[in-house]
Coordinates of C-alpha atoms and ligand atoms in Angstrom, one line a residue:
M887 CA 9.1 28.3 20.4
G888 CA 10.1 26.6 23.7
N889 CA 13.8 26.9 24.3
L890 CA 14.9 27.3 20.6
T891 CA 15.2 30.3 18.5
T892 CA 14.9 30.3 14.7
S893 CA 18.3 31.8 14.2
R894 CA 19.8 28.9 16.3
L895 CA 17.8 26.5 14.3
T896 CA 19.3 27.9 11.1
A897 CA 22.8 27.8 12.5
D898 CA 22.6 24.2 13.7
A899 CA 20.7 22.6 10.8
P900 CA 22.6 20.1 8.7
T901 CA 21.5 21.6 5.4
T902 CA 21.7 24.9 3.5
H903 CA 18.5 24.1 1.5
Q904 CA 16.8 27.5 1.9
K905 CA 13.2 26.3 1.3
L906 CA 13.6 23.4 3.8
L907 CA 15.1 25.7 6.4
A908 CA 12.3 28.2 5.9
W909 CA 9.6 25.5 6.2
V910 CA 11.2 24.0 9.3
E911 CA 11.3 27.4 10.9
E912 CA 7.7 28.2 9.9
V913 CA 6.4 24.9 11.3
A914 CA 8.4 25.3 14.6
E915 CA 7.1 28.8 15.1
L916 CA 3.5 27.5 14.6
T917 CA 3.7 24.3 16.6
Q918 CA 6.1 25.5 19.4
P919 CA 8.1 22.2 20.0
D920 CA 10.5 22.1 23.0
S921 CA 13.3 21.0 20.6
I922 CA 14.0 20.2 17.0
Y923 CA 15.9 17.1 15.9
W924 CA 17.2 16.4 12.4
V925 CA 17.0 12.7 11.8
N926 CA 20.2 11.1 10.4
G927 CA 18.9 7.6 10.0
S928 CA 21.8 5.9 11.8
E929 CA 21.6 2.7 13.9
E930 CA 22.7 4.6 17.0
E931 CA 19.9 7.0 16.5
Y932 CA 17.4 4.2 16.1
A933 CA 18.7 2.5 19.2
R934 CA 18.4 5.7 21.2
L935 CA 14.9 6.5 20.0
T936 CA 13.6 3.0 20.6
T937 CA 15.1 3.1 24.1
E938 CA 13.3 6.3 24.8
L939 CA 10.1 4.9 23.4
V940 CA 10.5 1.9 25.7
E941 CA 11.0 4.2 28.7
A942 CA 7.9 6.2 27.6
G943 CA 5.8 3.0 27.5
T944 CA 5.1 3.3 23.8
L945 CA 7.2 0.3 22.8
V946 CA 7.6 -3.0 24.5
P947 CA 10.9 -4.8 23.8
L948 CA 10.5 -8.3 22.6
N949 CA 12.5 -11.4 23.6
P950 CA 15.8 -10.8 21.8
E951 CA 16.3 -14.6 21.4
T952 CA 13.2 -14.9 19.2
F953 CA 12.6 -11.4 17.9
P954 CA 16.0 -9.6 18.0
N955 CA 15.9 -5.8 18.1
S956 CA 12.1 -5.9 17.8
F957 CA 9.3 -4.0 19.6
A958 CA 5.6 -4.1 20.0
A959 CA 3.4 -0.9 20.1
F960 CA -0.2 -0.7 21.2
S961 CA -2.2 2.1 19.8
D962 CA -5.1 4.0 21.3
P963 CA -8.2 1.8 20.5
A964 CA -9.6 4.8 18.6
D965 CA -6.5 5.0 16.4
V966 CA -6.2 1.6 14.6
A967 CA -6.8 2.2 10.9
R968 CA -6.6 4.7 8.0
V969 CA -9.4 7.3 8.5
E970 CA -10.8 7.6 5.0
E971 CA -13.7 9.8 6.0
Q972 CA -11.1 12.3 7.3
T973 CA -8.8 12.1 4.3
F974 CA -9.0 15.1 2.0
I975 CA -7.7 16.1 -1.4
C976 CA -7.7 19.9 -1.3
S977 CA -7.3 20.8 -5.0
E978 CA -8.1 24.4 -6.0
K979 CA -11.2 23.2 -7.8
E980 CA -13.6 20.6 -6.3
A981 CA -14.0 18.9 -9.6
D982 CA -10.3 18.1 -9.6
A983 CA -10.7 16.0 -6.5
G984 CA -13.7 14.1 -8.0
F985 CA -16.3 12.0 -6.4
T986 CA -14.0 9.4 -4.8
N987 CA -12.3 12.0 -2.5
N988 CA -13.4 14.3 0.3
W989 CA -12.7 17.9 -0.7
M990 CA -12.3 21.3 1.0
A991 CA -11.0 24.5 -0.5
P992 CA -7.3 24.8 0.3
A993 CA -7.6 28.2 2.0
E994 CA -10.4 27.0 4.3
M995 CA -8.5 23.8 5.1
K996 CA -5.3 25.7 5.8
G997 CA -7.2 28.0 8.2
K998 CA -8.5 24.9 10.0
L999 CA -5.1 23.2 10.1
N1000 CA -3.3 26.4 11.3
T1001 CA -5.6 26.5 14.3
L1002 CA -5.1 22.8 15.0
F1003 CA -1.3 23.0 14.7
A1004 CA -0.8 26.1 16.7
G1005 CA 1.1 24.9 19.7
S1006 CA 0.4 21.3 18.9
M1007 CA 4.0 20.1 19.5
R1008 CA 4.4 21.9 22.8
G1009 CA 6.3 19.8 25.3
R1010 CA 7.5 17.5 22.5
T1011 CA 10.5 17.1 20.1
M1012 CA 9.9 18.0 16.5
Y1013 CA 11.7 15.5 14.3
V1014 CA 12.7 16.4 10.8
I1015 CA 13.0 13.3 8.6
P1016 CA 14.5 13.7 5.1
F1017 CA 13.4 10.8 3.0
V1018 CA 13.3 9.6 -0.6
M1019 CA 10.7 7.3 -2.1
G1020 CA 12.3 5.1 -4.7
H1021 CA 16.0 5.1 -5.2
L1022 CA 18.3 7.9 -4.1
D1023 CA 20.3 7.4 -7.3
A1024 CA 17.1 7.3 -9.5
E1025 CA 17.3 9.7 -12.5
D1026 CA 14.7 11.9 -10.8
P1027 CA 14.7 11.1 -7.1
K1028 CA 11.4 11.9 -5.4
F1029 CA 12.3 13.6 -2.1
G1030 CA 10.1 14.3 0.9
V1031 CA 10.7 15.7 4.3
E1032 CA 8.4 14.6 7.1
I1033 CA 8.1 16.8 10.2
T1034 CA 6.6 14.8 13.1
D1035 CA 6.3 15.0 16.8
S1036 CA 6.2 11.2 17.1
A1037 CA 9.4 9.1 17.7
Y1038 CA 7.4 6.0 16.8
V1039 CA 6.8 7.5 13.4
V1040 CA 10.6 8.2 13.0
A1041 CA 11.4 4.6 13.9
S1042 CA 8.8 3.2 11.6
M1043 CA 9.8 5.6 8.7
R1044 CA 13.4 4.3 9.1
I1045 CA 12.0 0.8 8.2
M1046 CA 9.6 1.9 5.5
A1047 CA 11.7 4.4 3.5
R1048 CA 15.2 5.5 2.8
I1049 CA 15.8 8.3 5.3
G1050 CA 18.5 10.4 6.8
T1051 CA 21.8 12.1 6.1
D1052 CA 22.5 10.7 2.6
V1053 CA 19.1 11.8 1.5
L1054 CA 19.4 15.2 3.0
D1055 CA 22.9 15.7 1.5
K1056 CA 21.6 14.9 -2.0
L1057 CA 18.5 17.0 -1.5
T1058 CA 20.7 19.9 -0.5
A1059 CA 23.3 19.3 -3.2
M1060 CA 20.6 19.2 -5.9
N1061 CA 18.6 22.0 -4.2
A1062 CA 15.8 19.7 -5.2
F1063 CA 12.1 19.9 -4.8
F1064 CA 10.8 18.0 -1.8
V1065 CA 7.2 17.1 -0.7
P1066 CA 6.7 18.8 2.7
A1067 CA 4.8 16.3 4.9
L1068 CA 3.8 17.7 8.2
H1069 CA 2.5 15.4 11.0
S1070 CA 1.5 15.9 14.6
V1071 CA -0.3 13.5 16.9
G1072 CA -2.1 16.6 18.2
A1073 CA -1.4 16.0 21.9
P1074 CA 0.7 18.9 23.3
L1075 CA 2.0 18.5 26.8
E1076 CA 1.7 21.2 29.4
P1077 CA 4.7 21.7 31.7
G1078 CA 5.0 18.7 34.0
Q1079 CA 2.2 16.8 32.3
K1080 CA 2.8 13.0 32.0
D1081 CA 2.7 11.6 28.5
V1082 CA 0.5 8.7 27.5
A1083 CA 1.9 5.6 25.7
W1084 CA 0.1 6.4 22.5
P1085 CA -0.7 10.1 22.2
C1086 CA -3.2 11.1 19.5
N1087 CA -6.3 13.3 19.1
P1088 CA -9.9 12.2 18.5
D1089 CA -9.9 14.9 15.8
K1090 CA -8.0 13.5 12.8
W1091 CA -7.2 15.1 9.5
I1092 CA -5.2 13.5 6.6
V1093 CA -4.9 16.3 4.0
H1094 CA -3.2 16.5 0.6
F1095 CA -2.7 19.7 -1.4
P1096 CA -2.1 18.2 -4.9
E1097 CA -1.1 21.4 -6.7
E1098 CA 1.5 22.3 -4.1
R1099 CA 2.3 18.6 -3.6
S1100 CA 2.2 18.8 0.2
I1101 CA 0.7 16.7 3.0
V1102 CA -0.6 17.6 6.4
S1103 CA -1.7 15.0 8.9
Y1104 CA -3.1 15.7 12.3
G1105 CA -4.3 13.6 15.2
S1106 CA -3.3 10.0 14.4
G1107 CA -0.1 8.2 15.1
Y1108 CA -1.1 5.1 13.1
G1109 CA 0.3 3.6 9.9
G1110 CA -0.7 5.2 6.7
N1111 CA -2.1 8.2 8.6
A1112 CA 1.3 9.0 10.0
L1113 CA 4.0 7.4 8.0
L1114 CA 3.5 10.0 5.3
G1115 CA 5.9 8.5 2.7
K1116 CA 3.6 5.6 2.2
K1117 CA 0.0 6.1 1.1
C1118 CA 0.0 9.9 1.3
F1119 CA 3.2 10.5 -0.7
S1120 CA 3.7 7.3 -2.8
L1121 CA 0.1 7.0 -3.9
R1122 CA -2.0 10.1 -3.4
I1123 CA 0.6 12.8 -4.2
A1124 CA 2.7 10.6 -6.5
S1125 CA -0.5 9.8 -8.6
V1126 CA -0.7 13.5 -9.3
M1127 CA 3.0 13.8 -10.1
A1128 CA 2.6 10.7 -12.3
R1129 CA -0.3 12.2 -14.2
D1130 CA 1.7 15.4 -14.9
E1131 CA 4.9 13.6 -15.7
G1132 CA 3.5 10.6 -17.7
W1133 CA 3.9 7.7 -15.4
L1134 CA 1.8 5.6 -12.9
A1135 CA 1.8 5.4 -9.1
E1136 CA -0.1 2.3 -8.2
H1137 CA -1.3 0.2 -5.3
M1138 CA 0.4 -3.0 -6.6
L1139 CA 2.8 -5.7 -5.6
I1140 CA 5.7 -6.6 -8.0
L1141 CA 7.0 -10.1 -8.4
K1142 CA 9.5 -11.9 -10.6
L1143 CA 8.6 -15.3 -11.9
T1144 CA 11.2 -17.6 -13.4
S1145 CA 10.0 -20.5 -15.6
P1146 CA 11.5 -24.0 -15.8
E1147 CA 13.2 -22.8 -19.0
N1148 CA 14.9 -20.1 -16.9
K1149 CA 13.1 -17.2 -18.5
D1150 CA 12.2 -14.3 -16.2
Y1151 CA 8.9 -12.5 -16.2
H1152 CA 7.6 -9.7 -14.0
V1153 CA 4.1 -9.3 -12.8
A1154 CA 2.5 -6.3 -11.2
A1155 CA -0.8 -6.9 -9.3
A1156 CA -3.3 -4.6 -7.8
F1157 CA -5.6 -5.9 -5.0
P1158 CA -7.7 -3.8 -2.6
S1159 CA -6.4 -3.4 0.9
A1160 CA -6.0 -6.7 2.9
C1161 CA -6.8 -9.0 0.0
G1162 CA -3.5 -10.9 0.2
K1163 CA -1.1 -8.8 -1.7
T1164 CA 1.7 -9.6 0.7
N1165 CA 0.9 -13.3 0.5
L1166 CA 1.0 -13.2 -3.3
A1167 CA 4.2 -11.1 -3.4
L1168 CA 5.9 -13.7 -1.2
L1169 CA 4.4 -16.8 -2.7
D1170 CA 6.0 -20.2 -2.8
P1171 CA 4.9 -21.8 -6.1
T1172 CA 3.4 -25.3 -5.9
I1173 CA 4.2 -26.1 -9.5
K1174 CA 7.5 -27.8 -10.4
G1175 CA 10.3 -25.7 -11.8
W1176 CA 8.7 -22.3 -11.3
K1177 CA 10.3 -19.8 -8.9
V1178 CA 8.9 -16.6 -7.5
E1179 CA 11.0 -13.7 -6.1
T1180 CA 9.5 -10.5 -4.7
L1181 CA 10.2 -6.8 -5.5
G1182 CA 7.4 -5.2 -3.5
D1183 CA 4.1 -5.9 -1.7
D1184 CA 2.1 -2.6 -1.8
I1185 CA 3.3 0.2 -4.0
N1186 CA 4.5 0.2 -7.6
W1187 CA 5.8 3.2 -9.6
M1188 CA 5.7 2.4 -13.3
R1189 CA 7.1 4.4 -16.2
F1190 CA 7.9 3.7 -19.8
G1191 CA 11.6 2.9 -20.6
K1192 CA 13.4 4.1 -23.7
D1193 CA 12.2 1.1 -25.8
G1194 CA 8.6 1.7 -24.9
E1195 CA 8.5 -1.0 -22.2
L1196 CA 6.7 -0.5 -18.9
R1197 CA 9.1 -0.6 -16.0
A1198 CA 8.3 -1.0 -12.3
V1199 CA 10.0 0.1 -9.1
N1200 CA 8.9 -0.4 -5.5
P1201 CA 9.5 3.0 -3.8
E1202 CA 9.4 1.5 -0.3
A1203 CA 12.1 0.0 1.9
G1204 CA 9.9 -2.1 4.2
L1205 CA 6.8 -4.2 4.6
F1206 CA 3.9 -2.9 6.6
G1207 CA 1.9 -6.1 6.4
V1208 CA -1.4 -7.1 8.0
A1209 CA -0.4 -9.5 10.8
P1210 CA -3.6 -11.7 11.1
G1211 CA -3.5 -14.4 8.5
T1212 CA 0.2 -14.2 8.0
G1213 CA 1.6 -17.5 9.3
W1214 CA 4.1 -20.2 9.0
G1215 CA 1.5 -22.2 6.9
T1216 CA 0.3 -19.3 4.7
N1217 CA 3.3 -17.1 4.3
P1218 CA 6.5 -18.6 5.6
N1219 CA 8.6 -16.1 3.6
A1220 CA 7.1 -13.2 5.5
M1221 CA 7.5 -15.1 8.8
R1222 CA 11.2 -15.8 8.1
A1223 CA 11.7 -12.0 7.3
I1224 CA 10.0 -11.1 10.6
A1225 CA 11.9 -13.7 12.6
K1226 CA 15.2 -11.9 11.6
G1227 CA 14.1 -9.1 13.9
N1228 CA 14.5 -5.3 13.5
S1229 CA 10.7 -5.1 13.4
I1230 CA 8.0 -3.0 15.0
F1231 CA 4.7 -4.7 15.6
T1232 CA 1.5 -2.7 16.2
N1233 CA -1.6 -4.0 18.0
V1234 CA -0.6 -7.7 18.0
A1235 CA -0.9 -9.9 21.1
L1236 CA 2.1 -10.8 23.4
T1237 CA 3.0 -14.3 24.3
D1238 CA 4.1 -15.0 27.9
D1239 CA 7.8 -15.5 26.7
G1240 CA 8.0 -12.1 25.2
G1241 CA 7.1 -12.9 21.7
V1242 CA 4.2 -11.8 19.5
W1243 CA 1.2 -13.7 18.2
W1244 CA -1.8 -13.0 16.0
E1245 CA -4.7 -15.1 14.6
G1246 CA -3.4 -17.4 11.9
M1247 CA 0.3 -17.1 12.9
T1248 CA 0.6 -20.7 14.1
D1249 CA -1.6 -23.8 13.8
E1250 CA -1.7 -24.1 17.6
T1251 CA -3.2 -21.2 19.6
P1252 CA -1.3 -20.3 22.7
A1253 CA -3.1 -21.2 26.0
H1254 CA -2.4 -17.7 27.3
L1255 CA -1.7 -14.3 25.8
T1256 CA -1.9 -10.6 26.6
D1257 CA -4.2 -9.2 24.0
W1258 CA -3.5 -6.0 22.0
Q1259 CA -5.4 -4.0 24.7
G1260 CA -3.3 -5.4 27.5
N1261 CA -5.9 -7.8 28.9
D1262 CA -5.3 -11.5 29.8
W1263 CA -6.5 -13.6 26.9
T1264 CA -7.2 -17.4 26.5
P1265 CA -8.8 -19.2 23.6
E1266 CA -12.0 -19.1 25.5
S1267 CA -12.0 -15.3 25.6
G1268 CA -14.3 -15.2 22.6
R1269 CA -12.5 -12.2 21.0
P1270 CA -9.4 -11.9 18.8
A1271 CA -6.2 -11.5 20.6
A1272 CA -4.6 -9.2 18.0
H1273 CA -6.5 -6.4 16.3
P1274 CA -7.7 -7.4 12.9
N1275 CA -5.7 -4.6 11.4
S1276 CA -2.6 -5.2 13.5
R1277 CA 0.7 -4.9 11.6
F1278 CA 4.3 -6.0 11.2
C1279 CA 6.8 -3.4 10.0
T1280 CA 9.9 -5.1 8.7
P1281 CA 12.8 -4.1 6.5
I1282 CA 12.3 -5.5 3.0
D1283 CA 15.9 -6.7 2.6
Q1284 CA 15.2 -9.3 5.3
I1285 CA 13.1 -11.2 2.7
D1286 CA 15.2 -14.2 1.6
M1287 CA 13.4 -14.3 -1.7
L1288 CA 13.9 -10.6 -2.5
A1289 CA 14.8 -10.2 -6.2
E1290 CA 18.1 -8.5 -6.8
E1291 CA 16.4 -6.2 -9.2
Y1292 CA 14.7 -4.6 -6.2
F1293 CA 17.9 -2.6 -5.8
A1294 CA 18.0 -1.4 -9.5
P1295 CA 16.8 2.2 -9.9
E1296 CA 15.7 1.4 -13.4
G1297 CA 13.3 -1.3 -12.2
V1298 CA 12.0 -4.3 -14.1
Q1299 CA 10.0 -4.7 -17.3
V1300 CA 6.4 -5.6 -16.6
D1301 CA 5.0 -8.5 -18.6
A1302 CA 1.6 -8.9 -17.0
I1303 CA -0.7 -6.8 -14.8
L1304 CA -3.2 -8.5 -12.6
F1305 CA -6.3 -6.7 -11.1
G1306 CA -7.7 -8.8 -8.3
G1307 CA -10.9 -8.4 -6.2
R1308 CA -12.4 -10.3 -3.4
R1309 CA -15.7 -11.6 -4.7
K1310 CA -17.8 -14.6 -3.6
T1311 CA -19.6 -14.8 -6.9
T1312 CA -19.4 -13.7 -10.6
I1313 CA -15.7 -13.0 -11.2
P1314 CA -13.9 -16.1 -12.5
L1315 CA -10.5 -17.2 -11.1
V1316 CA -8.8 -15.6 -14.0
T1317 CA -9.9 -13.7 -17.1
E1318 CA -7.5 -12.3 -19.7
A1319 CA -8.5 -8.9 -21.1
R1320 CA -9.1 -8.5 -24.8
D1321 CA -6.7 -5.6 -25.0
W1322 CA -5.3 -2.7 -23.0
T1323 CA -8.5 -0.7 -22.9
N1324 CA -10.5 -3.7 -22.0
G1325 CA -8.0 -4.4 -19.2
I1326 CA -8.5 -0.8 -17.9
F1327 CA -12.2 -1.5 -18.0
M1328 CA -11.6 -4.5 -15.8
G1329 CA -9.4 -2.4 -13.5
S1330 CA -11.9 0.4 -13.3
T1331 CA -14.7 -1.9 -12.2
L1332 CA -12.6 -3.9 -9.7
S1333 CA -14.7 -4.7 -6.7
S1334 CA -14.1 -6.2 -3.3
E1335 CA -15.8 -6.9 0.0
T1336 CA -14.4 -4.5 2.6
T1337 CA -12.0 -5.5 5.3
A1338 CA -10.7 -4.1 8.6
A1339 CA -7.8 -2.2 6.9
A1340 CA -9.9 1.0 6.8
A1341 CA -12.3 2.2 9.4
G1342 CA -16.0 1.4 8.5
A1343 CA -18.3 -1.5 7.8
V1344 CA -16.7 -4.9 7.0
G1345 CA -18.1 -7.2 4.3
V1346 CA -19.8 -4.7 2.0
V1347 CA -19.0 -4.9 -1.8
R1348 CA -17.4 -1.7 -3.0
R1349 CA -15.9 -0.8 -6.4
D1350 CA -12.3 0.0 -6.1
P1351 CA -10.7 1.1 -9.4
M1352 CA -7.3 -0.4 -9.8
A1353 CA -7.5 -1.0 -6.0
M1354 CA -6.8 2.8 -5.8
L1355 CA -10.1 4.1 -4.5
P1356 CA -8.7 5.5 -1.3
F1357 CA -5.5 6.6 -2.9
I1358 CA -6.2 8.4 -6.2
G1359 CA -5.0 12.0 -5.5
Y1360 CA -7.2 13.6 -8.2
N1361 CA -10.4 13.0 -10.2
A1362 CA -10.9 9.3 -10.7
G1363 CA -12.3 9.8 -14.2
D1364 CA -9.1 11.7 -15.2
Y1365 CA -7.1 9.0 -13.5
L1366 CA -8.7 6.4 -15.8
K1367 CA -8.1 8.6 -18.8
H1368 CA -4.5 8.8 -17.8
W1369 CA -4.2 5.0 -17.8
I1370 CA -5.8 4.8 -21.2
S1371 CA -3.7 7.5 -22.7
L1372 CA -0.5 5.8 -21.6
S1373 CA -0.7 3.1 -24.2
A1374 CA 0.3 5.8 -26.8
K1375 CA 3.8 5.9 -25.1
A1376 CA 4.2 2.2 -25.3
N1377 CA 5.8 -0.1 -27.7
P1378 CA 2.7 -2.2 -28.5
E1379 CA 4.8 -5.4 -28.6
K1380 CA 5.9 -4.7 -25.1
L1381 CA 2.6 -3.6 -23.5
P1382 CA 1.8 -5.9 -20.6
K1383 CA -1.2 -8.2 -20.9
I1384 CA -3.9 -7.5 -18.3
F1385 CA -5.8 -10.2 -16.3
L1386 CA -8.6 -10.0 -13.8
V1387 CA -8.3 -12.5 -11.0
N1388 CA -10.4 -13.6 -8.0
W1389 CA -9.0 -16.0 -5.5
F1390 CA -12.2 -15.7 -3.3
R1391 CA -15.1 -17.2 -5.3
R1392 CA -17.3 -19.6 -3.4
T1393 CA -18.8 -22.9 -4.4
P1394 CA -22.7 -23.3 -4.2
E1395 CA -22.0 -24.9 -0.8
G1396 CA -20.2 -21.8 0.4
G1397 CA -16.6 -23.0 0.6
F1398 CA -13.7 -21.4 -1.3
A1399 CA -13.7 -22.8 -4.8
W1400 CA -9.9 -22.3 -5.1
P1401 CA -7.3 -23.0 -2.4
G1402 CA -5.3 -19.8 -3.1
F1403 CA -1.8 -19.1 -1.6
G1404 CA 0.9 -21.2 -3.3
E1405 CA -1.6 -22.6 -5.8
N1406 CA -2.1 -19.1 -7.2
S1407 CA 1.2 -19.9 -9.0
R1408 CA -0.9 -22.0 -11.4
V1409 CA -2.8 -18.9 -12.4
L1410 CA 0.5 -17.0 -12.9
K1411 CA 1.8 -19.8 -15.1
W1412 CA -1.4 -19.7 -17.2
A1413 CA -1.0 -15.9 -17.6
I1414 CA 2.6 -16.3 -18.7
E1415 CA 1.7 -19.1 -21.1
R1416 CA -1.0 -16.8 -22.6
I1417 CA 1.7 -14.2 -23.1
E1418 CA 3.9 -16.8 -24.8
G1419 CA 0.9 -18.0 -26.9
K1420 CA 1.1 -21.5 -25.3
A1421 CA -2.1 -21.8 -23.3
D1422 CA -5.7 -22.3 -24.5
A1423 CA -8.6 -20.1 -23.5
V1424 CA -12.3 -19.7 -24.3
E1425 CA -13.5 -16.4 -25.5
T1426 CA -16.4 -15.2 -23.4
P1427 CA -18.3 -11.8 -23.4
I1428 CA -16.0 -10.8 -20.5
G1429 CA -12.7 -11.9 -22.0
F1430 CA -10.6 -15.0 -22.2
V1431 CA -10.9 -17.7 -19.5
P1432 CA -8.9 -20.9 -19.2
T1433 CA -10.2 -24.0 -21.0
A1434 CA -10.7 -26.9 -18.6
G1435 CA -7.3 -28.4 -19.5
S1436 CA -5.2 -25.3 -20.0
L1437 CA -4.7 -24.5 -16.3
D1438 CA -2.0 -26.7 -14.8
T1439 CA -3.9 -28.8 -12.2
D1440 CA -1.3 -31.5 -11.7
G1441 CA -1.2 -32.6 -8.1
L1442 CA -3.9 -30.0 -7.2
D1443 CA -6.4 -31.1 -4.5
V1444 CA -9.5 -29.5 -6.1
S1445 CA -12.6 -31.4 -7.3
A1446 CA -14.0 -30.9 -10.8
E1447 CA -17.0 -29.1 -9.3
E1448 CA -14.8 -26.7 -7.3
L1449 CA -12.7 -26.0 -10.4
D1450 CA -15.8 -25.3 -12.4
A1451 CA -17.1 -23.0 -9.7
A1452 CA -13.8 -21.2 -9.8
L1453 CA -13.6 -20.8 -13.5
A1454 CA -17.2 -20.5 -14.7
F1455 CA -18.4 -17.5 -16.6
R1456 CA -22.1 -17.3 -15.7
P1457 CA -24.1 -15.0 -18.0
E1458 CA -26.9 -14.5 -15.4
E1459 CA -24.4 -13.2 -12.8
W1460 CA -22.9 -10.9 -15.4
E1461 CA -26.4 -9.4 -16.3
V1462 CA -26.5 -8.2 -12.6
E1463 CA -22.8 -7.2 -12.7
A1464 CA -23.2 -5.1 -15.9
A1465 CA -26.1 -3.2 -14.2
S1466 CA -24.0 -2.7 -11.1
I1467 CA -21.2 -1.3 -13.3
E1468 CA -23.7 1.0 -15.0
D1469 CA -24.5 2.4 -11.5
W1470 CA -20.9 2.7 -10.6
Y1471 CA -20.0 4.5 -13.8
A1472 CA -22.9 7.0 -13.2
N1473 CA -20.8 8.4 -10.3
F1474 CA -18.2 9.6 -12.8
G1475 CA -20.6 11.9 -14.7
E1476 CA -18.8 13.7 -17.5
A1477 CA -15.4 12.6 -16.3
L1478 CA -16.0 9.0 -17.4
P1479 CA -13.7 8.2 -20.3
A1480 CA -15.7 7.6 -23.5
D1481 CA -13.6 4.5 -24.1
L1482 CA -14.8 2.9 -20.9
R1483 CA -18.4 3.7 -21.7
A1484 CA -17.9 2.0 -25.0
E1485 CA -16.4 -1.0 -23.2
L1486 CA -19.5 -1.3 -21.0
D1487 CA -21.8 -1.0 -24.0
G1488 CA -19.7 -3.7 -25.8
L1489 CA -20.0 -6.0 -22.8
K1490 CA -23.7 -5.5 -22.6
S1491 CA -24.2 -6.2 -26.3
R1492 CA -22.0 -9.3 -26.1
L1493 CA -24.1 -10.5 -23.1
A1494 CA -27.3 -9.9 -25.0
S1495 CA -26.3 -11.8 -28.1
Ligands
O2Y1994 O1 -2.0 2.3 6.5 C1 -2.5 1.7 7.4 O2 -2.4 2.2 8.5 C2 -3.2 0.5 7.3 S1 -3.8 0.1 5.7 C3 -2.4 -0.4 4.8 C4 -1.2 -0.6 5.3 C5 -0.1 -1.1 4.6 C6 -0.4 -1.4 3.3 N1 -1.6 -1.2 2.7 C7 -2.6 -0.7 3.4 C8 -3.9 -0.5 2.7 O3 -4.9 -0.1 3.3 O4 -3.9 -0.7 1.5
MN1995 MN1 -2.0 -1.2 0.6

């Protein structure tokens, strides 16, 4: 290892946690970094790292007047999204990974990774980032340690998770278990070799070992591939922990809704990637007297409280939102949070006055920009200025409408769960499930047209159970069984009601049937009124949909035809849908829970009668 010996490492390390020290030494011996740095999470450290990143050309400082303490990064054009085809769940048995995951035997994968990581940090600093997902003073804090050779990852992790000295001290004092999360961009530097702005490797591997609860990521410096506390830990590994410990790790926003009567409700909502979770989480209601506050926009850890109520916590500390489509018109709350600064933008366009821009940010398009690949750009260029999956990474506590309960380790009681897809047809604006199992059936068949958040084709319908398809860390059939089994832990009076929603249905003319954004508060209101037994619904074979008059449409600029197109249950569409669900369920084989097979049979017989 470069200029550092393992004994010096042990002497200098700010911890006595033996397993951590042994792992750090083992990784350093394998990857051969020039130096090792223990991340303390301080502001000075952040300032130093970002200065170094600016000097290296990785970050561009933004205009401090408009975007204080903020930076833009531009990735390698081949490193712009999660790489699902290179994401693996390496359980001992292939069946435990299931059909939704790529699998390789752990020993074989470790052999491959050992070869890739040998010397992979040469010429670089190896950063050790102690982090905790969720609250440090949670009853059972979930620790992780990411080792990375990317300072951009360190800076981004500082926004997205609780990191640094406090975490390491508690981890050490408790001699606690931690998830080892090893990351390398896979671009060692030979002596004298000049670095590039965005080092990465065409060979990318995002690997999870669920039994060991460990993560290894190689070759990418981008988002969820590299910030290992996010999708890798808080969803894939946490879903396995949750299965074993009786809780749920979900791809959901959490919001607090206050009625005109000043009663608080909490809603958890699962939407596939890039379907507007951040917009819903930060929604400004259009209906009088209702207020929304946010607790989270992407990940939700839920467990039952002592009274059998389901409680939700957002384990993250930041937003890693899709930039395009986030604008002063569509999401002013996100824009205000971003405008406070302290943010890192990736793959957005630059304005001539040192700001950032992306499609949908402002009504007026700037006359000139530098696009995300560094080229001059004008509205006539005929291509997007920002990458469709460009991101803003912003501390969550910069959101003005952040609910104070975000800071409570015990979380909030969930009253309603929404499963939402992006479908042009078939799925009504909102449907209430008949009961918990029927709600899980809805979640298990959730479907959406694909977007740019993941590499691959855009616009293809894919089933996405609970919006967790890329994130379930074990067999998807067992995951659905786990959801079903959890109702046994609940107080039936306190079990959340489940709703299926679709903001994206089209009219026969092809336009959106529902305006979405702030108007979605009307759907939230209907859901709450159903919980309170105050709103009417029609029972259909697929569940309860609003009667014409039960959805608050006061002041809503939507025609009767559009409303009908949004709400209609159309049996002929559901004949096709049921057949498609049958095909989807065939993938699960023996692992499909019998309760869900019974739900599908029930749906088919209701459609037939
Ligand atoms: O992780 C990425 O790099 C892009 S995808 C993403 C980022 C933040 C939140 N959610 C997602 C997602 O794909 O669901
Ligand atoms: Mn997400």
